[in-house]
Amino acid sequence: MPEASSASESNPTRAPLPALTPEFIAKHYPDQLRVVHVDLLHRHGERTPVAHRIPEISPRHWNFCAAGNRLHQDFLRAVDHSTGSAAATPDGGADRGGQWQNFIFKKDARSGSSGAVFGVTSAEAQHASDASQPTDATCGFGQLTDTGRHSMAALGAHMRALYVDALRFLPDTLQTSSTLYLRTTSYTRTFESLQHTLGGLYPDLPSASPLLRVHVRPSDRDNLFPDFSCKGMVRQFIKLNAQNLERRGDDYQRLYQDMLAVPSLRAFFGTEFKPGKARVAISVMDVVAPMRAHGVALPDGVSDDLIARVTRMAAVEYLQSAWQSPALARMQIGRLVHELAGNVVDAVQADRAVAAASQARLSIYSGHDTTLAPLLAVFGHDAAQPVPDAPADLAWPAFAASMRIELLKDTASPHPTVQPAWEQDAAHPSADPLSVPFDKRIRPTNVPQSLYQWSSGRGRLGPTGAVNPRATRDYYVRVWYNDRTLRLPTCRDPGAHHSQLGPSVCTLDGFFKQIARFAATEKETRGECLAV
């Protein structure tokens, strides 16, 4: 594993990033390897709890938004200016801009507005030792703090050091808006996290720089987090979580009893939470993690060991089930996986056409822990396991956690000489891809046959009418999670990874095989959601 950067050492709750030493660059980006496209997906930076839970230990007033509150007002004005309130839609109808804009951007939770972006206040209590008072620096609940802004700027600066300074993959300054594709969910903290990531990636942009378009979808059409109106997903989620909690019942009860033994927690947990009735660990983690991130003193009895156990149990409560059921992971994040597969296809086609200037080189998706967690299941699922399960060390994605999907090209290194066994299972080219069951697919349905109608010889390159199974052999995919590469199970197979860089660098077909059973169209997702 690469050495962690000093940026993460100063904030132990921030996701680590690798130190970009000359040795690191030489190892992971040798001269013959060229970066073609990158998808960067990240969790937002440090925030306050989403509500005033556990008032017996947490401050009533989180005064960590001095700069943030000033910048937030500028942000609101910019959004009002850019979005308006009643834009026309492509189909000629009235846009819901005023409705969703109000939901996304307007008002602090303390205004009493239902559904406000900063969360709702569940208790007004303030414990005796809490001396916090409201100030101009007081944050709303669920708000990105000044610490979170610094974390996201650090992530952007890291991307600049790697892709601009070291690899010259991105330009030193933006000449055209098409270089970047920008997406965020409809939460202020993710929008502002994206803003500060861009500030680190391209600091001090001149006023003449191109206008950047940020894509935001209404929450009922967003694919960056699970849609809990999907009944099939909710049923599976509840069923598998209940089984996991029952399987870990003894550990759960011990954790619960140890939390009750902490005097400042006893009253709260003795009355408001019961194991199996509510997600106890997640509720504690949502308060304790921001406290640690912002240097707020934790009460006596809340040790590092207890926090680690809470974090692991939170993963059991929410994350583990996606590793056990491809169908659940597919309903949670399959539409995004389908989109990411399309990004890779588009980048390969643009590279072949020498049209990279019109193709986004870097796509940034600003999301949540619920964006990255199911993606980890997608990339870690091992279909060869008799009973698929999550790794024992599965942990909750940290603030500012990031995932990078790199499309790479290498025309110099020897190609794999072994054909993976699963390539024999490919459906006939004339078959309807959507008719193939998910577990029998070797590539997502939006990977066109034309991608393989290409001459891949080291001499003449170009389109051809015949299907060439080796047509994509110069292209590879590598997935990073924070400071480490992920070794996708399918890519460990002989013939499914780079001959010199090993299983962490998948062949393009190896990558497609890993994600094929998870990539789902909107129609397929709706069908699974409605299935009994």
Coordinates of C-alpha atoms in Angstrom, one line a residue, residues 41 55 77 127 152 155 160 173 224 235 242-243 269 282 326 357 417 443 453 455 532:
L41 CA -16.3 9.9 -7.2
P55 CA -27.6 15.8 23.2
R77 CA -26.9 34.0 -4.6
H127 CA -25.9 19.2 28.4
M152 CA -12.1 18.8 -0.3
L155 CA -8.4 16.3 -2.5
R160 CA -3.8 18.5 -9.6
T173 CA -5.4 25.9 -16.9
L224 CA -25.7 8.7 -7.1
R235 CA -37.4 -5.5 1.1
A242 CA -32.0 -8.5 10.0
Q243 CA -30.1 -11.7 9.2
F269 CA -29.9 4.7 24.7
I282 CA -25.1 4.5 12.7
P326 CA -25.8 -8.6 -6.3
A357 CA -10.6 17.2 -27.1
T417 CA -1.6 -14.5 -23.8
R443 CA -20.2 -7.0 -20.2
Q453 CA -15.3 -4.2 -34.7
S455 CA -8.5 -3.9 -36.0
V532 CA -42.4 -9.2 -5.6

